[in-house]
């Protein structure tokens, strides 16, 4: 059995209470940091850096390295922002973490705020997560009443006010600088650095933006140490556990906390219950909707940030969407592109014009109106996405690039047959993992 860290207090029918969280070691790190000043703010940053805790929101950037970019002489107030927007298709781990153990996130927020000496922490949460928002507001008050948040934490003289802010929506709000604009009541388009948010972010003050899962890791790292956290992973380059969201043609979809470096095949076969009856693995999205479609033949790959990159894939949010041999991947890519074209903020030309253009070509191919030259047109347009203002567009076309490169025969079959070869429930095994 693999150790559970983030989901160890998860119940089947209710959230964990503050008492249950404390019985499992919760708030011990916070009490030490505020009452004994052990570790002090600078040491918290160093421990997180030594632990190699990478951001779990998709980018995989080291949290300790980002914290280090907040200057020691930076003005106050300073802000910590928790990104709980989670609007990427297939990704639902943050909601599960909030519903399972909200005080884990609250302690993580207060400790991370302490590390950069921030007085205010804002939880930016999507409007559809109303239950999660209410849970957080209620439990934040419980933490305040216990002296663990708000003014004069545990009599230390240090403050950390926690605020829950409901987002007005849009996937682009998950991009850090667009999120900051949204918080300020502005159009939610990205800002291009410099300056970086850690020097001039929310209201032009130093601002750190981190994901829910990342912040949930912080108390455990501080309590147990960097070597312990690194030892949880199954690969030399990895550190910690990862909460994987698994959906699609598996028997037991859901969230599974497993060590970084576990093989994709083990996750699907042992933890997600294997493929549904009559289904055979054809492909999957290994890290959410903004990652490349991976052929089933690659399921031996270890789910680790570095190893995935070596194979040309991204772990992203760790959302595994599983497709069987009857799934039309042209339709999958078109469905995802419909989402991304709609959710683009429209700020820059490659994204605003390019995504609907690619979507139109995919829809034509799926409808039997495709031409051979469309494949090269799509490939060329995907290449232009790297010139966009932020990482939204390159992520949006990742699935399409995987489709064109690794399932070329399937796309070609749509064009040659003048229609989708999967319409009558036919198997797509002939097209699985075919390379151009």
Short mmCIF file of C-alpha atoms in Angstrom, two decimals:
data_model
loop_
_atom_site.label_atom_id
_atom_site.label_comp_id
_atom_site.label_asym_id
_atom_site.label_seq_id
_atom_site.Cartn_x
_atom_site.Cartn_y
_atom_site.Cartn_z
CA UNK A 1 0.00 0.00 0.00
CA UNK A 2 1.19 3.48 -0.85
CA UNK A 3 1.14 6.05 1.99
CA UNK A 4 -1.61 8.66 1.94
CA UNK A 5 -0.70 12.16 3.01
CA UNK A 6 -3.15 14.68 1.54
CA UNK A 7 -6.19 12.38 1.61
CA UNK A 8 -5.49 10.51 4.85
CA UNK A 9 -8.43 12.19 6.62
CA UNK A 10 -10.85 11.74 3.71
CA UNK A 11 -14.31 10.47 4.72
CA UNK A 12 -16.93 8.99 2.43
CA UNK A 13 -19.76 11.22 3.64
CA UNK A 14 -18.39 14.38 5.29
CA UNK A 15 -15.43 16.69 5.72
CA UNK A 16 -12.79 16.15 8.39
CA UNK A 17 -13.29 18.38 11.43
CA UNK A 18 -10.60 20.61 12.93
CA UNK A 19 -10.23 18.13 15.83
CA UNK A 20 -9.70 15.22 13.44
CA UNK A 21 -7.17 17.27 11.49
CA UNK A 22 -5.28 18.14 14.69
CA UNK A 23 -5.30 14.51 15.85
CA UNK A 24 -3.45 13.60 12.64
CA UNK A 25 -0.75 16.20 13.35
CA UNK A 26 -2.50 19.19 11.85
CA UNK A 27 -1.60 22.75 12.94
CA UNK A 28 1.54 21.53 14.71
CA UNK A 29 3.75 23.17 12.06
CA UNK A 30 1.73 26.39 12.29
CA UNK A 31 2.02 26.51 16.09
CA UNK A 32 5.78 26.03 15.91
CA UNK A 33 6.18 28.66 13.19
CA UNK A 34 4.16 31.34 14.99
CA UNK A 35 4.78 30.62 18.68
CA UNK A 36 8.39 29.37 18.60
CA UNK A 37 9.38 31.04 15.30
CA UNK A 38 10.65 27.59 14.29
CA UNK A 39 11.14 27.59 11.40
CA UNK A 40 11.33 31.35 10.71
CA UNK A 41 9.97 32.65 7.35
CA UNK A 42 13.28 32.36 5.51
CA UNK A 43 13.72 28.76 6.64
CA UNK A 44 10.21 27.82 5.48
CA UNK A 45 11.20 28.93 1.98
CA UNK A 46 14.45 26.96 2.19
CA UNK A 47 12.71 23.78 3.39
CA UNK A 48 10.18 23.97 0.53
CA UNK A 49 13.01 24.51 -1.95
CA UNK A 50 15.01 21.59 -0.54
CA UNK A 51 11.86 19.42 -0.64
CA UNK A 52 11.56 20.04 -4.40
CA UNK A 53 7.83 20.72 -4.05
CA UNK A 54 6.64 21.60 -7.54
CA UNK A 55 3.45 23.54 -8.22
CA UNK A 56 0.58 21.09 -8.67
CA UNK A 57 -1.60 23.44 -10.73
CA UNK A 58 -0.09 22.42 -14.07
CA UNK A 59 3.13 24.35 -14.59
CA UNK A 60 5.25 22.37 -12.12
CA UNK A 61 7.36 25.37 -10.99
CA UNK A 62 9.16 24.98 -7.62
CA UNK A 63 7.20 26.79 -4.89
CA UNK A 64 10.37 27.59 -2.93
CA UNK A 65 11.97 29.22 -5.97
CA UNK A 66 8.90 31.36 -6.58
CA UNK A 67 8.80 32.44 -2.91
CA UNK A 68 12.45 33.44 -3.12
CA UNK A 69 11.56 36.05 -5.76
CA UNK A 70 9.62 38.09 -3.19
CA UNK A 71 12.23 40.69 -2.14
CA UNK A 72 12.97 40.90 1.59
CA UNK A 73 12.50 44.69 1.46
CA UNK A 74 9.27 44.49 -0.56
CA UNK A 75 6.47 46.80 0.62
CA UNK A 76 3.44 45.72 2.63
CA UNK A 77 0.73 44.55 2.51
CA UNK A 78 1.78 41.40 0.69
CA UNK A 79 -0.70 38.92 -0.71
CA UNK A 80 -0.92 35.16 -1.10
CA UNK A 81 -3.52 33.96 -3.62
CA UNK A 82 -4.79 30.38 -3.71
CA UNK A 83 -5.96 29.37 -7.18
CA UNK A 84 -9.05 27.17 -6.66
CA UNK A 85 -10.53 28.04 -10.06
CA UNK A 86 -9.98 24.50 -11.43
CA UNK A 87 -11.85 24.89 -14.73
CA UNK A 88 -9.75 22.51 -16.85
CA UNK A 89 -11.82 19.62 -18.23
CA UNK A 90 -11.00 16.34 -16.49
CA UNK A 91 -9.43 18.00 -13.43
CA UNK A 92 -11.30 17.78 -10.12
CA UNK A 93 -8.65 17.09 -7.45
CA UNK A 94 -8.77 20.51 -5.74
CA UNK A 95 -12.49 20.23 -5.07
CA UNK A 96 -11.93 16.80 -3.52
CA UNK A 97 -9.11 18.14 -1.31
CA UNK A 98 -11.29 21.01 -0.04
CA UNK A 99 -14.24 18.69 0.67
CA UNK A 100 -11.99 16.12 2.35
CA UNK A 101 -9.85 18.20 4.71
CA UNK A 102 -10.34 22.01 4.52
CA UNK A 103 -8.09 22.74 7.50
CA UNK A 104 -5.17 21.21 5.62
CA UNK A 105 -5.57 23.98 3.03
CA UNK A 106 -6.12 26.63 5.70
CA UNK A 107 -2.89 25.67 7.51
CA UNK A 108 -1.04 25.54 4.20
CA UNK A 109 -2.26 29.04 3.35
CA UNK A 110 -1.23 30.52 6.70
CA UNK A 111 2.22 28.85 6.58
CA UNK A 112 2.86 29.92 2.98
CA UNK A 113 1.75 33.45 3.87
CA UNK A 114 4.18 33.37 6.81
CA UNK A 115 7.00 32.34 4.46
CA UNK A 116 6.62 35.53 2.40
CA UNK A 117 5.30 37.60 5.35
CA UNK A 118 1.96 38.18 3.65
CA UNK A 119 -0.86 39.61 5.75
CA UNK A 120 -3.75 38.62 3.45
CA UNK A 121 -4.49 35.30 1.75
CA UNK A 122 -7.24 35.15 -0.88
CA UNK A 123 -8.86 31.91 -2.06
CA UNK A 124 -9.98 32.53 -5.64
CA UNK A 125 -12.62 29.87 -6.27
CA UNK A 126 -14.87 29.18 -9.23
CA UNK A 127 -18.54 30.04 -8.82
CA UNK A 128 -19.64 26.45 -9.52
CA UNK A 129 -17.79 25.33 -6.38
CA UNK A 130 -20.34 27.01 -4.08
CA UNK A 131 -20.37 24.10 -1.61
CA UNK A 132 -16.57 24.22 -1.35
CA UNK A 133 -16.66 28.02 -0.88
CA UNK A 134 -19.18 27.71 1.96
CA UNK A 135 -17.16 24.93 3.61
CA UNK A 136 -14.05 27.13 3.50
CA UNK A 137 -15.83 30.19 4.88
CA UNK A 138 -17.26 28.15 7.76
CA UNK A 139 -13.98 26.40 8.61
CA UNK A 140 -11.92 29.61 8.29
CA UNK A 141 -14.13 31.04 11.04
CA UNK A 142 -13.49 27.89 13.10
CA UNK A 143 -9.74 28.46 12.63
CA UNK A 144 -10.12 32.14 13.57
CA UNK A 145 -11.99 31.22 16.76
CA UNK A 146 -9.12 28.87 17.64
CA UNK A 147 -6.59 31.66 17.10
CA UNK A 148 -5.07 29.89 14.07
CA UNK A 149 -5.97 32.54 11.49
CA UNK A 150 -6.87 36.22 11.32
CA UNK A 151 -5.47 38.80 13.73
CA UNK A 152 -2.65 38.09 16.19
CA UNK A 153 -2.32 34.37 15.42
CA UNK A 154 -1.76 32.40 18.66
CA UNK A 155 -0.72 35.64 20.36
CA UNK A 156 2.34 35.98 18.11
CA UNK A 157 1.56 39.50 16.89
CA UNK A 158 1.39 38.23 13.30
CA UNK A 159 -1.75 38.46 11.17
CA UNK A 160 -3.06 36.46 8.24
CA UNK A 161 -6.58 37.30 7.15
CA UNK A 162 -8.20 34.68 4.89
CA UNK A 163 -10.74 35.75 2.27
CA UNK A 164 -12.86 33.55 -0.04
CA UNK A 165 -13.47 35.26 -3.39
CA UNK A 166 -15.95 33.72 -5.82
CA UNK A 167 -14.79 33.99 -9.42
CA UNK A 168 -17.08 35.29 -12.17
CA UNK A 169 -15.85 32.39 -14.31
CA UNK A 170 -13.67 31.82 -17.41
CA UNK A 171 -10.91 29.24 -17.69
CA UNK A 172 -8.34 31.97 -18.37
CA UNK A 173 -8.77 33.10 -14.73
CA UNK A 174 -6.61 30.11 -13.78
CA UNK A 175 -3.60 31.86 -15.36
CA UNK A 176 -1.85 33.66 -12.51
CA UNK A 177 -1.76 37.20 -13.87
CA UNK A 178 -5.25 36.98 -15.40
CA UNK A 179 -6.45 35.85 -11.96
CA UNK A 180 -4.91 38.97 -10.42
CA UNK A 181 -6.65 41.17 -12.99
CA UNK A 182 -9.95 39.41 -12.22
CA UNK A 183 -9.47 40.01 -8.49
CA UNK A 184 -8.97 43.71 -9.19
CA UNK A 185 -12.23 43.81 -11.14
CA UNK A 186 -10.49 44.20 -14.48
CA UNK A 187 -10.79 42.22 -17.70
CA UNK A 188 -9.30 38.77 -17.03
CA UNK A 189 -6.48 38.84 -19.55
CA UNK A 190 -2.88 37.93 -18.72
CA UNK A 191 -0.20 40.47 -17.89
CA UNK A 192 3.17 40.06 -19.52
CA UNK A 193 6.08 40.38 -17.07
CA UNK A 194 8.16 42.18 -16.02
CA UNK A 195 7.21 43.14 -13.41
CA UNK A 196 6.46 39.70 -12.01
CA UNK A 197 3.56 39.30 -9.56
CA UNK A 198 5.97 38.50 -6.70
CA UNK A 199 7.24 42.08 -6.95
CA UNK A 200 4.15 43.86 -8.31
CA UNK A 201 0.96 41.81 -8.36
CA UNK A 202 -2.40 42.41 -6.72
CA UNK A 203 -2.85 46.19 -6.27
CA UNK A 204 0.81 46.51 -7.34
CA UNK A 205 1.92 44.73 -4.18
CA UNK A 206 4.05 41.55 -3.91
CA UNK A 207 1.76 38.59 -4.65
CA UNK A 208 2.35 34.85 -4.61
CA UNK A 209 -0.13 32.66 -6.54
CA UNK A 210 -0.27 28.94 -5.72
CA UNK A 211 -2.60 26.01 -6.37
CA UNK A 212 -4.80 24.26 -3.78
CA UNK A 213 -2.92 20.96 -3.92
CA UNK A 214 0.46 22.70 -3.68
CA UNK A 215 -0.59 24.59 -0.54
CA UNK A 216 -2.03 21.40 1.00
CA UNK A 217 1.45 19.86 0.77
CA UNK A 218 3.10 22.70 2.73
CA UNK A 219 2.16 21.69 6.33
CA UNK A 220 3.36 18.12 5.76
CA UNK A 221 6.69 19.27 4.33
CA UNK A 222 7.28 21.66 7.24
CA UNK A 223 6.24 19.04 9.85
CA UNK A 224 8.16 16.08 8.44
CA UNK A 225 11.09 17.69 6.61
CA UNK A 226 12.37 17.88 3.06
CA UNK A 227 14.11 14.45 2.97
CA UNK A 228 10.87 12.74 4.05
CA UNK A 229 8.88 14.49 1.32
CA UNK A 230 11.42 13.57 -1.36
CA UNK A 231 11.38 9.96 -0.16
CA UNK A 232 7.66 9.62 -0.93
CA UNK A 233 8.29 9.63 -4.70
CA UNK A 234 9.27 6.56 -6.70
CA UNK A 235 11.74 8.40 -8.94
CA UNK A 236 14.98 10.19 -8.13
CA UNK A 237 13.77 13.43 -9.70
CA UNK A 238 10.32 13.38 -8.06
CA UNK A 239 9.18 14.44 -4.60
CA UNK A 240 5.96 13.83 -2.72
CA UNK A 241 2.64 12.33 -3.67
CA UNK A 242 0.21 13.47 -6.36
CA UNK A 243 -3.58 13.48 -6.39
CA UNK A 244 -4.59 12.08 -9.79
CA UNK A 245 -8.09 12.73 -11.20
CA UNK A 246 -9.04 9.74 -13.35
CA UNK A 247 -12.06 9.79 -15.69
CA UNK A 248 -13.21 8.09 -18.85
CA UNK A 249 -13.57 4.41 -19.76
CA UNK A 250 -12.38 2.92 -16.47
CA UNK A 251 -14.35 0.92 -13.90
CA UNK A 252 -13.60 3.18 -10.93
CA UNK A 253 -13.09 6.84 -11.91
CA UNK A 254 -12.14 9.19 -9.10
CA UNK A 255 -9.26 10.82 -7.22
CA UNK A 256 -6.29 8.73 -6.15
CA UNK A 257 -3.33 9.92 -4.08
CA UNK A 258 -0.24 8.03 -5.21
CA UNK A 259 3.53 8.62 -5.19
CA UNK A 260 4.98 10.70 -8.00
CA UNK A 261 6.62 8.28 -10.39
CA UNK A 262 3.94 5.59 -10.34
CA UNK A 263 3.44 3.99 -13.75
CA UNK A 264 0.36 5.02 -15.72
CA UNK A 265 -0.48 1.34 -16.26
CA UNK A 266 -0.60 0.71 -12.49
CA UNK A 267 -2.83 3.73 -11.93
CA UNK A 268 -5.32 2.56 -14.57
CA UNK A 269 -5.26 -1.17 -13.91
CA UNK A 270 -4.93 -1.39 -10.13
CA UNK A 271 -6.35 1.83 -8.71
CA UNK A 272 -8.95 2.87 -11.30
CA UNK A 273 -10.16 -0.72 -11.64
CA UNK A 274 -8.99 -1.30 -15.21
CA UNK A 275 -10.89 -0.68 -18.42
CA UNK A 276 -14.68 -1.07 -18.53
CA UNK A 277 -16.03 -4.39 -19.87
CA UNK A 278 -15.64 -4.56 -23.64
CA UNK A 279 -13.20 -1.62 -23.66
CA UNK A 280 -9.53 -1.72 -24.60
CA UNK A 281 -7.11 1.10 -23.84
CA UNK A 282 -6.42 3.22 -26.91
CA UNK A 283 -5.17 6.55 -25.59
CA UNK A 284 -5.34 8.98 -22.69
CA UNK A 285 -4.75 12.59 -21.77
CA UNK A 286 -2.02 12.23 -19.11
CA UNK A 287 -2.29 15.59 -17.37
CA UNK A 288 -5.56 17.32 -18.18
CA UNK A 289 -7.18 18.86 -21.25
CA UNK A 290 -4.15 21.02 -22.06
CA UNK A 291 -1.75 18.09 -22.49
CA UNK A 292 -0.94 15.96 -25.50
CA UNK A 293 -2.97 12.82 -26.29
CA UNK A 294 -0.82 9.82 -25.37
CA UNK A 295 -1.11 6.47 -27.21
CA UNK A 296 -1.98 3.48 -25.03
CA UNK A 297 1.36 1.92 -25.98
CA UNK A 298 3.01 4.55 -23.74
CA UNK A 299 1.20 3.45 -20.55
CA UNK A 300 4.48 2.14 -19.11
CA UNK A 301 5.61 5.76 -18.59
CA UNK A 302 6.12 6.92 -15.00
CA UNK A 303 3.90 9.81 -13.93
CA UNK A 304 6.71 12.14 -12.92
CA UNK A 305 7.29 15.70 -14.15
CA UNK A 306 10.82 15.08 -15.46
CA UNK A 307 10.23 11.63 -16.98
CA UNK A 308 7.06 12.78 -18.74
CA UNK A 309 8.98 15.65 -20.32
CA UNK A 310 11.67 13.25 -21.53
CA UNK A 311 8.97 11.40 -23.48
CA UNK A 312 7.49 14.62 -24.89
CA UNK A 313 4.48 14.83 -22.56
CA UNK A 314 3.43 16.96 -19.57
CA UNK A 315 2.09 15.77 -16.23
CA UNK A 316 0.11 19.02 -15.94
CA UNK A 317 -2.60 18.77 -13.29
CA UNK A 318 -2.38 14.97 -13.13
CA UNK A 319 -5.84 14.51 -14.66
CA UNK A 320 -5.93 11.23 -16.59
CA UNK A 321 -8.73 11.03 -19.19
CA UNK A 322 -8.91 7.48 -20.55
CA UNK A 323 -10.20 6.62 -24.05
CA UNK A 324 -11.02 3.16 -25.40
CA UNK A 325 -10.78 1.64 -28.88
CA UNK A 326 -14.25 2.89 -29.83
CA UNK A 327 -13.45 6.54 -29.12
CA UNK A 328 -13.03 8.92 -32.06
CA UNK A 329 -10.05 11.07 -31.15
CA UNK A 330 -10.87 13.65 -33.85
CA UNK A 331 -14.12 14.20 -31.98
CA UNK A 332 -12.23 14.35 -28.67
CA UNK A 333 -9.86 17.03 -30.01
CA UNK A 334 -12.74 19.00 -31.55
CA UNK A 335 -14.68 18.84 -28.27
CA UNK A 336 -11.70 20.16 -26.31
CA UNK A 337 -11.00 22.83 -28.93
CA UNK A 338 -14.63 24.01 -28.64
CA UNK A 339 -13.98 24.59 -24.94
CA UNK A 340 -10.66 26.38 -25.43
CA UNK A 341 -11.89 28.58 -28.31
CA UNK A 342 -14.80 29.67 -26.12
CA UNK A 343 -12.69 30.26 -23.01
CA UNK A 344 -9.92 32.29 -24.67
CA UNK A 345 -9.80 35.83 -23.29
CA UNK A 346 -9.37 37.08 -26.86
CA UNK A 347 -6.45 39.31 -25.90
CA UNK A 348 -3.94 38.20 -28.55
CA UNK A 349 -4.32 37.30 -32.22
CA UNK A 350 -2.86 33.74 -32.29
CA UNK A 351 -5.30 32.55 -29.64
CA UNK A 352 -8.32 34.64 -30.65
CA UNK A 353 -8.13 33.82 -34.36
CA UNK A 354 -6.14 30.57 -34.37
CA UNK A 355 -8.22 28.42 -32.06
CA UNK A 356 -11.55 28.92 -33.92
CA UNK A 357 -9.67 28.32 -37.20
CA UNK A 358 -8.33 24.97 -35.96
CA UNK A 359 -11.75 24.07 -34.56
CA UNK A 360 -13.40 24.75 -37.93
CA UNK A 361 -10.96 22.44 -39.74
CA UNK A 362 -11.45 19.68 -37.13
CA UNK A 363 -15.24 19.97 -37.43
CA UNK A 364 -15.01 19.72 -41.21
CA UNK A 365 -12.86 16.59 -40.96
CA UNK A 366 -15.26 15.01 -38.45
CA UNK A 367 -18.27 15.86 -40.66
CA UNK A 368 -16.71 14.21 -43.72
CA UNK A 369 -15.83 17.48 -45.45
CA UNK A 370 -12.09 17.26 -44.80
CA UNK A 371 -9.29 17.55 -47.33
CA UNK A 372 -5.77 16.15 -47.18
CA UNK A 373 -4.24 19.64 -47.01
CA UNK A 374 -6.18 20.38 -43.81
CA UNK A 375 -3.74 18.25 -41.82
CA UNK A 376 -0.76 20.42 -42.74
CA UNK A 377 -2.86 23.57 -42.20
CA UNK A 378 -3.70 22.41 -38.67
CA UNK A 379 -0.09 21.49 -37.93
CA UNK A 380 1.12 24.89 -39.13
CA UNK A 381 -1.52 26.79 -37.16
CA UNK A 382 -0.69 24.83 -33.98
CA UNK A 383 2.93 25.93 -34.42
CA UNK A 384 1.84 29.58 -34.45
CA UNK A 385 0.31 29.24 -30.96
CA UNK A 386 3.74 29.60 -29.34
CA UNK A 387 3.60 33.29 -30.28
CA UNK A 388 0.58 33.92 -28.06
CA UNK A 389 0.63 36.20 -25.03
CA UNK A 390 0.52 33.41 -22.40
CA UNK A 391 0.59 29.61 -22.08
CA UNK A 392 -3.16 29.23 -22.76
CA UNK A 393 -2.90 28.72 -26.55
CA UNK A 394 0.04 26.24 -26.58
CA UNK A 395 -1.83 24.17 -23.99
CA UNK A 396 -5.08 24.43 -25.93
CA UNK A 397 -3.57 22.85 -29.06
CA UNK A 398 -1.56 20.14 -27.27
CA UNK A 399 -4.30 17.53 -27.79
CA UNK A 400 -4.54 18.43 -31.49
CA UNK A 401 -0.78 18.10 -31.94
CA UNK A 402 -0.89 14.65 -30.35
CA UNK A 403 -3.78 13.71 -32.64
CA UNK A 404 -1.95 14.82 -35.79
CA UNK A 405 1.38 13.22 -34.88
CA UNK A 406 0.42 9.99 -33.11
CA UNK A 407 -2.98 9.22 -34.68
CA UNK A 408 -2.35 10.42 -38.20
CA UNK A 409 -3.99 7.35 -39.76
CA UNK A 410 -7.21 8.04 -37.85
CA UNK A 411 -7.37 11.61 -39.17
CA UNK A 412 -6.56 10.42 -42.69
CA UNK A 413 -9.33 7.78 -42.48
CA UNK A 414 -11.89 10.52 -41.76
CA UNK A 415 -10.78 12.35 -44.92
CA UNK A 416 -10.55 9.31 -47.19
CA UNK A 417 -13.88 7.85 -45.99
CA UNK A 418 -15.54 11.29 -46.13
CA UNK A 419 -16.90 10.73 -42.65
CA UNK A 420 -16.16 9.45 -39.18
CA UNK A 421 -15.22 5.73 -39.26
CA UNK A 422 -16.51 5.34 -35.68
CA UNK A 423 -20.10 6.39 -36.40
CA UNK A 424 -21.53 2.87 -36.57
CA UNK A 425 -19.78 1.76 -33.39
CA UNK A 426 -16.80 0.37 -35.26
CA UNK A 427 -13.56 -0.33 -33.45
CA UNK A 428 -10.71 2.10 -33.92
CA UNK A 429 -7.92 -0.34 -33.13
CA UNK A 430 -6.47 0.03 -36.62
CA UNK A 431 -5.70 3.66 -35.87
CA UNK A 432 -4.30 3.36 -32.33
CA UNK A 433 -0.86 4.85 -31.92
CA UNK A 434 -0.13 5.14 -35.63
CA UNK A 435 2.73 7.49 -36.38
CA UNK A 436 3.09 9.82 -39.34
#
